[in-house]
Amino acid sequence: MSLVRHRAAISVGLTFAVILAVLAAAGFYAWERQQAAESALADIEPRYARLLGLQQSDVPLKKAVLGAFEGLRRWAYPADQDPGKAGNDVQQRARRAAEVGGMNIVSSQILPPRMEGGLEQIPVSLTVEGNVQGLQATLANLTGDRPAIFIDTLSVRAIDKGDLKQPQQVSANLVVLSLRMQP
């Protein structure tokens, strides 16, 4: 009988308990989602800061890239130049450097181009004979031209003339190369 008397109070109490349990579950869910969101923001924050830094340094980076590209244009043939013409030019410049250095040109040949690092290498094989000072002058003459000529390989051997009073003669096989940008 006491249950019937307190039935209204028990109903109201259970209703409040269910409502309180639902509110507690919703609060716990909201707190859990808020913690997950804070964790995700903490993970993203360094990346976001880097992106902002990149955006702020956009103009200096573009200037640096353009400067590097301009520097590369001084060192390499442009992409619109025919590889055959570039090879002929490298061969003529290498032959001229050898002649100015006082070397006799035995042979020269344009080798097939090869790709490396986004640039086309245009190699030229050159065989020259002369004295050591002439070889030194030839190598020095190769350094000043633009687009640059690089020495890929160099092999030197002495030529025995049989006369010790004559200056030492050498035969040098060298492969020089120049670069051509790719489109």
Short mmCIF file of N, CA and C in Angstrom, two decimals:
data_model
loop_
_atom_site.label_atom_id
_atom_site.label_comp_id
_atom_site.label_asym_id
_atom_site.label_seq_id
_atom_site.Cartn_x
_atom_site.Cartn_y
_atom_site.Cartn_z
N MET A 1 0.80 -1.17 0.00
CA MET A 1 0.00 0.00 0.00
C MET A 1 0.86 1.25 0.00
N SER A 2 2.01 1.17 0.62
CA SER A 2 2.85 2.34 0.64
C SER A 2 3.37 2.64 -0.78
N LEU A 3 3.45 1.59 -1.60
CA LEU A 3 3.90 1.78 -2.96
C LEU A 3 2.87 2.58 -3.75
N VAL A 4 1.63 2.34 -3.51
CA VAL A 4 0.57 3.05 -4.21
C VAL A 4 0.55 4.51 -3.75
N ARG A 5 0.79 4.74 -2.50
CA ARG A 5 0.78 6.08 -1.97
C ARG A 5 1.92 6.91 -2.57
N HIS A 6 3.04 6.33 -2.76
CA HIS A 6 4.22 7.06 -3.25
C HIS A 6 4.43 6.88 -4.75
N ARG A 7 3.46 6.33 -5.39
CA ARG A 7 3.57 6.05 -6.81
C ARG A 7 3.85 7.32 -7.62
N ALA A 8 3.21 8.39 -7.34
CA ALA A 8 3.41 9.64 -8.07
C ALA A 8 4.82 10.16 -7.83
N ALA A 9 5.32 10.07 -6.64
CA ALA A 9 6.66 10.54 -6.31
C ALA A 9 7.70 9.67 -7.00
N ILE A 10 7.45 8.35 -7.02
CA ILE A 10 8.39 7.42 -7.68
C ILE A 10 8.40 7.69 -9.18
N SER A 11 7.25 7.94 -9.79
CA SER A 11 7.16 8.23 -11.22
C SER A 11 7.93 9.50 -11.56
N VAL A 12 7.70 10.51 -10.76
CA VAL A 12 8.41 11.77 -11.00
C VAL A 12 9.91 11.58 -10.80
N GLY A 13 10.31 10.85 -9.78
CA GLY A 13 11.73 10.58 -9.50
C GLY A 13 12.38 9.78 -10.61
N LEU A 14 11.72 8.72 -11.08
CA LEU A 14 12.27 7.93 -12.17
C LEU A 14 12.35 8.75 -13.46
N THR A 15 11.37 9.58 -13.70
CA THR A 15 11.40 10.43 -14.88
C THR A 15 12.60 11.36 -14.82
N PHE A 16 12.79 12.00 -13.65
CA PHE A 16 13.95 12.87 -13.49
C PHE A 16 15.25 12.09 -13.61
N ALA A 17 15.30 10.87 -13.10
CA ALA A 17 16.51 10.04 -13.19
C ALA A 17 16.82 9.68 -14.64
N VAL A 18 15.77 9.33 -15.42
CA VAL A 18 15.98 9.00 -16.83
C VAL A 18 16.45 10.23 -17.59
N ILE A 19 15.78 11.37 -17.32
CA ILE A 19 16.17 12.61 -17.99
C ILE A 19 17.60 12.97 -17.62
N LEU A 20 17.96 12.82 -16.33
CA LEU A 20 19.31 13.11 -15.88
C LEU A 20 20.32 12.16 -16.52
N ALA A 21 19.98 10.88 -16.67
CA ALA A 21 20.87 9.91 -17.30
C ALA A 21 21.08 10.25 -18.77
N VAL A 22 19.98 10.63 -19.46
CA VAL A 22 20.10 11.02 -20.87
C VAL A 22 20.96 12.26 -21.00
N LEU A 23 20.77 13.25 -20.14
CA LEU A 23 21.58 14.47 -20.17
C LEU A 23 23.05 14.16 -19.85
N ALA A 24 23.28 13.25 -18.91
CA ALA A 24 24.66 12.88 -18.57
C ALA A 24 25.33 12.17 -19.75
N ALA A 25 24.59 11.27 -20.42
CA ALA A 25 25.15 10.57 -21.58
C ALA A 25 25.44 11.56 -22.71
N ALA A 26 24.52 12.49 -22.92
CA ALA A 26 24.74 13.51 -23.96
C ALA A 26 25.92 14.40 -23.59
N GLY A 27 26.04 14.77 -22.35
CA GLY A 27 27.17 15.59 -21.90
C GLY A 27 28.49 14.85 -22.06
N PHE A 28 28.49 13.55 -21.69
CA PHE A 28 29.71 12.76 -21.84
C PHE A 28 30.09 12.65 -23.32
N TYR A 29 29.10 12.43 -24.20
CA TYR A 29 29.36 12.34 -25.64
C TYR A 29 29.92 13.66 -26.17
N ALA A 30 29.32 14.77 -25.75
CA ALA A 30 29.79 16.09 -26.18
C ALA A 30 31.21 16.34 -25.68
N TRP A 31 31.49 15.96 -24.43
CA TRP A 31 32.84 16.16 -23.88
C TRP A 31 33.86 15.31 -24.64
N GLU A 32 33.49 14.06 -24.96
CA GLU A 32 34.37 13.18 -25.71
C GLU A 32 34.64 13.73 -27.11
N ARG A 33 33.63 14.24 -27.79
CA ARG A 33 33.79 14.83 -29.13
C ARG A 33 34.65 16.09 -29.07
N GLN A 34 34.48 16.87 -28.01
CA GLN A 34 35.29 18.09 -27.85
C GLN A 34 36.76 17.73 -27.63
N GLN A 35 37.04 16.68 -26.88
CA GLN A 35 38.41 16.23 -26.65
C GLN A 35 39.02 15.73 -27.97
N ALA A 36 38.25 15.00 -28.76
CA ALA A 36 38.74 14.51 -30.05
C ALA A 36 39.03 15.67 -30.99
N ALA A 37 38.17 16.69 -30.98
CA ALA A 37 38.38 17.86 -31.83
C ALA A 37 39.63 18.61 -31.41
N GLU A 38 39.87 18.78 -30.11
CA GLU A 38 41.08 19.45 -29.62
C GLU A 38 42.33 18.67 -30.01
N SER A 39 42.26 17.35 -29.93
CA SER A 39 43.40 16.51 -30.32
C SER A 39 43.69 16.65 -31.81
N ALA A 40 42.63 16.66 -32.63
CA ALA A 40 42.81 16.83 -34.08
C ALA A 40 43.40 18.20 -34.39
N LEU A 41 42.94 19.24 -33.71
CA LEU A 41 43.49 20.58 -33.92
C LEU A 41 44.95 20.65 -33.50
N ALA A 42 45.29 19.97 -32.41
CA ALA A 42 46.69 19.95 -31.97
C ALA A 42 47.57 19.25 -33.00
N ASP A 43 47.04 18.21 -33.67
CA ASP A 43 47.80 17.52 -34.71
C ASP A 43 47.94 18.38 -35.96
N ILE A 44 46.92 19.13 -36.29
CA ILE A 44 46.90 19.92 -37.52
C ILE A 44 47.66 21.24 -37.36
N GLU A 45 47.73 21.77 -36.17
CA GLU A 45 48.30 23.10 -35.96
C GLU A 45 49.71 23.27 -36.53
N PRO A 46 50.67 22.34 -36.33
CA PRO A 46 52.00 22.55 -36.93
C PRO A 46 51.97 22.58 -38.46
N ARG A 47 51.13 21.74 -39.05
CA ARG A 47 51.02 21.74 -40.51
C ARG A 47 50.43 23.05 -41.01
N TYR A 48 49.43 23.51 -40.32
CA TYR A 48 48.80 24.77 -40.70
C TYR A 48 49.80 25.92 -40.58
N ALA A 49 50.60 25.92 -39.52
CA ALA A 49 51.61 26.97 -39.35
C ALA A 49 52.64 26.92 -40.48
N ARG A 50 53.03 25.70 -40.89
CA ARG A 50 53.97 25.59 -42.02
C ARG A 50 53.36 26.13 -43.30
N LEU A 51 52.09 25.81 -43.54
CA LEU A 51 51.42 26.32 -44.74
C LEU A 51 51.34 27.84 -44.72
N LEU A 52 51.05 28.40 -43.56
CA LEU A 52 51.03 29.87 -43.46
C LEU A 52 52.41 30.44 -43.73
N GLY A 53 53.44 29.77 -43.22
CA GLY A 53 54.81 30.23 -43.48
C GLY A 53 55.16 30.15 -44.95
N LEU A 54 54.71 29.10 -45.62
CA LEU A 54 54.96 28.99 -47.05
C LEU A 54 54.22 30.06 -47.83
N GLN A 55 53.00 30.35 -47.41
CA GLN A 55 52.25 31.41 -48.08
C GLN A 55 52.93 32.76 -47.89
N GLN A 56 53.47 33.00 -46.72
CA GLN A 56 54.14 34.27 -46.47
C GLN A 56 55.45 34.37 -47.22
N SER A 57 56.11 33.23 -47.45
CA SER A 57 57.38 33.27 -48.17
C SER A 57 57.21 32.94 -49.64
N ASP A 58 56.01 33.05 -50.15
CA ASP A 58 55.72 32.74 -51.54
C ASP A 58 56.51 33.64 -52.49
N VAL A 59 56.50 34.93 -52.27
CA VAL A 59 57.19 35.86 -53.16
C VAL A 59 58.70 35.64 -53.12
N PRO A 60 59.34 35.54 -51.93
CA PRO A 60 60.78 35.27 -51.95
C PRO A 60 61.14 33.93 -52.60
N LEU A 61 60.29 32.91 -52.41
CA LEU A 61 60.56 31.61 -53.03
C LEU A 61 60.46 31.72 -54.55
N LYS A 62 59.47 32.43 -55.04
CA LYS A 62 59.34 32.59 -56.49
C LYS A 62 60.53 33.35 -57.05
N LYS A 63 60.99 34.37 -56.33
CA LYS A 63 62.18 35.12 -56.78
C LYS A 63 63.41 34.23 -56.80
N ALA A 64 63.54 33.36 -55.80
CA ALA A 64 64.69 32.46 -55.74
C ALA A 64 64.65 31.46 -56.89
N VAL A 65 63.46 30.93 -57.20
CA VAL A 65 63.33 29.99 -58.30
C VAL A 65 63.65 30.67 -59.62
N LEU A 66 63.15 31.88 -59.82
CA LEU A 66 63.45 32.61 -61.05
C LEU A 66 64.93 32.93 -61.15
N GLY A 67 65.56 33.29 -60.03
CA GLY A 67 66.99 33.55 -60.02
C GLY A 67 67.79 32.30 -60.36
N ALA A 68 67.38 31.16 -59.82
CA ALA A 68 68.07 29.90 -60.13
C ALA A 68 67.89 29.55 -61.60
N PHE A 69 66.69 29.80 -62.12
CA PHE A 69 66.44 29.51 -63.54
C PHE A 69 67.30 30.41 -64.43
N GLU A 70 67.42 31.68 -64.06
CA GLU A 70 68.27 32.59 -64.82
C GLU A 70 69.73 32.15 -64.75
N GLY A 71 70.16 31.69 -63.57
CA GLY A 71 71.52 31.19 -63.43
C GLY A 71 71.74 29.96 -64.30
N LEU A 72 70.76 29.10 -64.36
CA LEU A 72 70.85 27.90 -65.18
C LEU A 72 70.93 28.27 -66.66
N ARG A 73 70.23 29.31 -67.05
CA ARG A 73 70.28 29.74 -68.45
C ARG A 73 71.68 30.20 -68.84
N ARG A 74 72.45 30.71 -67.86
CA ARG A 74 73.83 31.10 -68.16
C ARG A 74 74.73 29.88 -68.30
N TRP A 75 74.36 28.77 -67.66
CA TRP A 75 75.20 27.57 -67.66
C TRP A 75 74.81 26.56 -68.73
N ALA A 76 73.61 26.64 -69.27
CA ALA A 76 73.12 25.60 -70.18
C ALA A 76 72.51 26.23 -71.43
N TYR A 77 72.45 25.43 -72.48
CA TYR A 77 71.78 25.86 -73.70
C TYR A 77 70.28 25.89 -73.45
N PRO A 78 69.56 26.79 -74.10
CA PRO A 78 68.10 26.84 -73.89
C PRO A 78 67.41 25.61 -74.48
N ALA A 79 66.23 25.35 -73.99
CA ALA A 79 65.48 24.16 -74.42
C ALA A 79 65.07 24.25 -75.89
N ASP A 80 64.90 25.46 -76.40
CA ASP A 80 64.44 25.59 -77.78
C ASP A 80 65.56 25.41 -78.82
N GLN A 81 66.80 25.31 -78.36
CA GLN A 81 67.90 25.08 -79.30
C GLN A 81 67.99 23.60 -79.66
N ASP A 82 68.18 23.33 -80.93
CA ASP A 82 68.29 21.96 -81.42
C ASP A 82 69.51 21.28 -80.80
N PRO A 83 69.35 20.02 -80.33
CA PRO A 83 70.49 19.32 -79.73
C PRO A 83 71.67 19.16 -80.69
N GLY A 84 71.39 18.98 -81.97
CA GLY A 84 72.46 18.86 -82.96
C GLY A 84 73.28 20.13 -83.08
N LYS A 85 72.57 21.28 -83.11
CA LYS A 85 73.26 22.56 -83.19
C LYS A 85 74.06 22.82 -81.92
N ALA A 86 73.48 22.46 -80.78
CA ALA A 86 74.20 22.63 -79.52
C ALA A 86 75.45 21.76 -79.49
N GLY A 87 75.34 20.52 -79.99
CA GLY A 87 76.49 19.62 -80.06
C GLY A 87 77.58 20.18 -80.96
N ASN A 88 77.19 20.71 -82.12
CA ASN A 88 78.17 21.34 -83.02
C ASN A 88 78.85 22.52 -82.37
N ASP A 89 78.08 23.31 -81.64
CA ASP A 89 78.65 24.46 -80.96
C ASP A 89 79.65 24.04 -79.89
N VAL A 90 79.30 23.01 -79.11
CA VAL A 90 80.22 22.50 -78.08
C VAL A 90 81.50 21.99 -78.74
N GLN A 91 81.36 21.27 -79.85
CA GLN A 91 82.53 20.75 -80.55
C GLN A 91 83.41 21.88 -81.06
N GLN A 92 82.82 22.88 -81.66
CA GLN A 92 83.61 24.00 -82.18
C GLN A 92 84.31 24.77 -81.06
N ARG A 93 83.61 24.97 -79.96
CA ARG A 93 84.22 25.70 -78.83
C ARG A 93 85.36 24.90 -78.21
N ALA A 94 85.19 23.58 -78.10
CA ALA A 94 86.26 22.73 -77.54
C ALA A 94 87.46 22.70 -78.49
N ARG A 95 87.21 22.61 -79.78
CA ARG A 95 88.31 22.62 -80.76
C ARG A 95 89.05 23.96 -80.72
N ARG A 96 88.30 25.04 -80.61
CA ARG A 96 88.91 26.37 -80.55
C ARG A 96 89.79 26.51 -79.30
N ALA A 97 89.30 25.99 -78.16
CA ALA A 97 90.08 26.06 -76.93
C ALA A 97 91.37 25.27 -77.07
N ALA A 98 91.32 24.11 -77.75
CA ALA A 98 92.53 23.30 -77.94
C ALA A 98 93.50 24.00 -78.88
N GLU A 99 92.98 24.61 -79.95
CA GLU A 99 93.85 25.30 -80.89
C GLU A 99 94.51 26.51 -80.24
N VAL A 100 93.76 27.28 -79.48
CA VAL A 100 94.32 28.44 -78.80
C VAL A 100 95.36 27.99 -77.76
N GLY A 101 95.15 26.84 -77.15
CA GLY A 101 96.09 26.31 -76.17
C GLY A 101 97.34 25.73 -76.81
N GLY A 102 97.39 25.62 -78.13
CA GLY A 102 98.57 25.12 -78.81
C GLY A 102 98.58 23.62 -79.00
N MET A 103 97.45 22.97 -78.92
CA MET A 103 97.38 21.52 -79.10
C MET A 103 96.99 21.20 -80.54
N ASN A 104 97.46 20.06 -81.02
CA ASN A 104 97.05 19.55 -82.33
C ASN A 104 95.84 18.64 -82.12
N ILE A 105 94.80 18.88 -82.87
CA ILE A 105 93.58 18.09 -82.74
C ILE A 105 93.70 16.87 -83.64
N VAL A 106 93.67 15.69 -83.03
CA VAL A 106 93.75 14.45 -83.78
C VAL A 106 92.35 14.04 -84.24
N SER A 107 91.38 14.11 -83.34
CA SER A 107 90.01 13.78 -83.71
C SER A 107 89.05 14.43 -82.74
N SER A 108 87.81 14.60 -83.20
CA SER A 108 86.74 15.08 -82.33
C SER A 108 85.43 14.49 -82.84
N GLN A 109 84.57 14.17 -81.91
CA GLN A 109 83.32 13.51 -82.27
C GLN A 109 82.23 13.91 -81.28
N ILE A 110 81.06 14.22 -81.80
CA ILE A 110 79.91 14.50 -80.94
C ILE A 110 79.29 13.16 -80.56
N LEU A 111 79.15 12.92 -79.27
CA LEU A 111 78.59 11.67 -78.77
C LEU A 111 77.08 11.82 -78.56
N PRO A 112 76.35 10.71 -78.47
CA PRO A 112 74.90 10.82 -78.26
C PRO A 112 74.58 11.50 -76.93
N PRO A 113 73.58 12.37 -76.94
CA PRO A 113 73.21 13.05 -75.69
C PRO A 113 72.63 12.06 -74.68
N ARG A 114 72.73 12.42 -73.41
CA ARG A 114 72.16 11.59 -72.35
C ARG A 114 71.46 12.50 -71.34
N MET A 115 70.44 11.93 -70.71
CA MET A 115 69.63 12.71 -69.75
C MET A 115 70.11 12.43 -68.33
N GLU A 116 70.20 13.49 -67.54
CA GLU A 116 70.51 13.32 -66.13
C GLU A 116 69.99 14.54 -65.37
N GLY A 117 69.19 14.26 -64.36
CA GLY A 117 68.69 15.33 -63.50
C GLY A 117 67.84 16.36 -64.20
N GLY A 118 67.09 15.97 -65.22
CA GLY A 118 66.23 16.92 -65.92
C GLY A 118 66.96 17.77 -66.94
N LEU A 119 68.25 17.53 -67.13
CA LEU A 119 69.04 18.26 -68.12
C LEU A 119 69.61 17.26 -69.12
N GLU A 120 69.76 17.71 -70.33
CA GLU A 120 70.37 16.88 -71.35
C GLU A 120 71.85 17.20 -71.41
N GLN A 121 72.68 16.18 -71.30
CA GLN A 121 74.12 16.35 -71.40
C GLN A 121 74.54 16.11 -72.84
N ILE A 122 75.30 17.05 -73.40
CA ILE A 122 75.77 16.94 -74.78
C ILE A 122 77.27 16.71 -74.72
N PRO A 123 77.72 15.45 -74.86
CA PRO A 123 79.15 15.15 -74.75
C PRO A 123 79.85 15.22 -76.11
N VAL A 124 81.12 15.62 -76.05
CA VAL A 124 81.98 15.66 -77.23
C VAL A 124 83.30 15.01 -76.84
N SER A 125 83.74 14.05 -77.65
CA SER A 125 85.03 13.39 -77.43
C SER A 125 86.08 14.12 -78.24
N LEU A 126 87.23 14.35 -77.63
CA LEU A 126 88.31 15.10 -78.28
C LEU A 126 89.62 14.39 -77.99
N THR A 127 90.43 14.17 -79.01
CA THR A 127 91.78 13.63 -78.84
C THR A 127 92.74 14.69 -79.35
N VAL A 128 93.67 15.11 -78.48
CA VAL A 128 94.62 16.17 -78.81
C VAL A 128 96.03 15.70 -78.47
N GLU A 129 97.00 16.30 -79.16
CA GLU A 129 98.41 16.04 -78.88
C GLU A 129 99.14 17.36 -78.78
N GLY A 130 100.14 17.39 -77.92
CA GLY A 130 100.96 18.58 -77.75
C GLY A 130 101.75 18.46 -76.46
N ASN A 131 102.30 19.59 -76.03
CA ASN A 131 103.07 19.55 -74.79
C ASN A 131 102.17 19.77 -73.58
N VAL A 132 102.72 19.56 -72.39
CA VAL A 132 101.93 19.63 -71.16
C VAL A 132 101.40 21.04 -70.94
N GLN A 133 102.21 22.05 -71.24
CA GLN A 133 101.75 23.43 -71.07
C GLN A 133 100.57 23.74 -71.99
N GLY A 134 100.60 23.19 -73.20
CA GLY A 134 99.49 23.37 -74.12
C GLY A 134 98.21 22.72 -73.59
N LEU A 135 98.36 21.55 -72.96
CA LEU A 135 97.20 20.89 -72.37
C LEU A 135 96.63 21.72 -71.22
N GLN A 136 97.53 22.26 -70.39
CA GLN A 136 97.07 23.13 -69.30
C GLN A 136 96.34 24.35 -69.84
N ALA A 137 96.88 24.96 -70.89
CA ALA A 137 96.23 26.13 -71.49
C ALA A 137 94.88 25.75 -72.08
N THR A 138 94.80 24.58 -72.69
CA THR A 138 93.52 24.12 -73.26
C THR A 138 92.47 23.96 -72.17
N LEU A 139 92.85 23.33 -71.08
CA LEU A 139 91.90 23.14 -69.98
C LEU A 139 91.48 24.48 -69.39
N ALA A 140 92.41 25.42 -69.30
CA ALA A 140 92.07 26.76 -68.79
C ALA A 140 91.15 27.48 -69.75
N ASN A 141 91.35 27.30 -71.05
CA ASN A 141 90.50 27.98 -72.05
C ASN A 141 89.07 27.47 -72.03
N LEU A 142 88.86 26.25 -71.56
CA LEU A 142 87.51 25.68 -71.53
C LEU A 142 86.65 26.30 -70.44
N THR A 143 87.24 26.96 -69.45
CA THR A 143 86.48 27.39 -68.28
C THR A 143 85.69 28.68 -68.48
N GLY A 144 86.08 29.54 -69.37
CA GLY A 144 85.45 30.86 -69.41
C GLY A 144 84.19 30.97 -70.24
N ASP A 145 83.92 30.02 -71.10
CA ASP A 145 82.78 30.13 -72.02
C ASP A 145 81.44 29.96 -71.32
N ARG A 146 80.41 30.55 -71.93
CA ARG A 146 79.03 30.34 -71.51
C ARG A 146 78.24 29.97 -72.74
N PRO A 147 77.40 28.99 -72.72
CA PRO A 147 77.14 28.03 -71.67
C PRO A 147 78.41 27.25 -71.34
N ALA A 148 78.49 26.84 -70.11
CA ALA A 148 79.70 26.22 -69.59
C ALA A 148 80.00 24.90 -70.28
N ILE A 149 81.30 24.62 -70.38
CA ILE A 149 81.78 23.32 -70.86
C ILE A 149 82.43 22.64 -69.67
N PHE A 150 81.98 21.43 -69.38
CA PHE A 150 82.51 20.66 -68.26
C PHE A 150 83.37 19.53 -68.79
N ILE A 151 84.40 19.16 -68.04
CA ILE A 151 85.24 18.03 -68.43
C ILE A 151 84.66 16.79 -67.75
N ASP A 152 84.21 15.84 -68.55
CA ASP A 152 83.63 14.61 -68.02
C ASP A 152 84.73 13.59 -67.72
N THR A 153 85.58 13.31 -68.70
CA THR A 153 86.70 12.39 -68.48
C THR A 153 87.94 12.96 -69.15
N LEU A 154 89.09 12.62 -68.60
CA LEU A 154 90.36 13.06 -69.14
C LEU A 154 91.38 11.96 -68.91
N SER A 155 92.00 11.49 -69.98
CA SER A 155 93.09 10.52 -69.84
C SER A 155 94.27 11.05 -70.64
N VAL A 156 95.43 11.03 -70.01
CA VAL A 156 96.65 11.59 -70.60
C VAL A 156 97.70 10.48 -70.63
N ARG A 157 98.40 10.40 -71.74
CA ARG A 157 99.53 9.48 -71.80
C ARG A 157 100.68 10.20 -72.50
N ALA A 158 101.89 9.84 -72.07
CA ALA A 158 103.10 10.46 -72.63
C ALA A 158 103.40 9.86 -73.99
N ILE A 159 103.90 10.71 -74.88
CA ILE A 159 104.36 10.26 -76.20
C ILE A 159 105.88 10.29 -76.15
N ASP A 160 106.49 9.13 -76.36
CA ASP A 160 107.95 9.02 -76.30
C ASP A 160 108.51 9.34 -77.68
N LYS A 161 109.20 10.48 -77.80
CA LYS A 161 109.81 10.89 -79.07
C LYS A 161 111.26 10.42 -79.15
N GLY A 162 111.81 9.96 -78.04
CA GLY A 162 113.19 9.47 -78.05
C GLY A 162 114.23 10.55 -77.85
N ASP A 163 113.84 11.80 -77.83
CA ASP A 163 114.78 12.90 -77.64
C ASP A 163 114.49 13.57 -76.31
N LEU A 164 115.41 13.45 -75.36
CA LEU A 164 115.20 14.01 -74.03
C LEU A 164 115.27 15.52 -74.00
N LYS A 165 115.86 16.14 -75.05
CA LYS A 165 115.99 17.60 -75.07
C LYS A 165 114.68 18.28 -75.49
N GLN A 166 113.80 17.53 -76.12
CA GLN A 166 112.51 18.08 -76.55
C GLN A 166 111.55 18.11 -75.36
N PRO A 167 110.64 19.09 -75.32
CA PRO A 167 109.64 19.11 -74.24
C PRO A 167 108.76 17.85 -74.30
N GLN A 168 108.29 17.44 -73.14
CA GLN A 168 107.46 16.23 -73.04
C GLN A 168 106.19 16.42 -73.86
N GLN A 169 105.91 15.48 -74.74
CA GLN A 169 104.70 15.49 -75.55
C GLN A 169 103.68 14.54 -74.92
N VAL A 170 102.41 14.92 -74.98
CA VAL A 170 101.35 14.09 -74.42
C VAL A 170 100.22 13.96 -75.44
N SER A 171 99.49 12.88 -75.29
CA SER A 171 98.26 12.67 -76.04
C SER A 171 97.14 12.61 -75.00
N ALA A 172 96.12 13.40 -75.20
CA ALA A 172 95.03 13.46 -74.22
C ALA A 172 93.72 13.12 -74.90
N ASN A 173 92.99 12.21 -74.29
CA ASN A 173 91.62 11.90 -74.70
C ASN A 173 90.71 12.52 -73.65
N LEU A 174 89.87 13.44 -74.07
CA LEU A 174 88.96 14.04 -73.11
C LEU A 174 87.55 14.07 -73.66
N VAL A 175 86.63 13.90 -72.76
CA VAL A 175 85.21 14.05 -73.10
C VAL A 175 84.72 15.27 -72.35
N VAL A 176 84.30 16.25 -73.11
CA VAL A 176 83.73 17.46 -72.52
C VAL A 176 82.24 17.42 -72.76
N LEU A 177 81.51 18.11 -71.92
CA LEU A 177 80.06 18.14 -72.12
C LEU A 177 79.51 19.49 -71.73
N SER A 178 78.39 19.79 -72.32
CA SER A 178 77.65 20.98 -71.97
C SER A 178 76.21 20.53 -71.71
N LEU A 179 75.45 21.39 -71.08
CA LEU A 179 74.08 21.03 -70.68
C LEU A 179 73.07 21.76 -71.56
N ARG A 180 71.93 21.13 -71.75
CA ARG A 180 70.81 21.74 -72.45
C ARG A 180 69.57 21.52 -71.61
N MET A 181 68.83 22.59 -71.37
CA MET A 181 67.61 22.49 -70.57
C MET A 181 66.55 21.74 -71.36
N GLN A 182 65.67 21.11 -70.62
CA GLN A 182 64.56 20.39 -71.23
C GLN A 182 63.31 21.27 -71.19
N PRO A 183 62.46 21.16 -72.22
CA PRO A 183 61.23 21.98 -72.20
C PRO A 183 60.29 21.58 -71.10
#
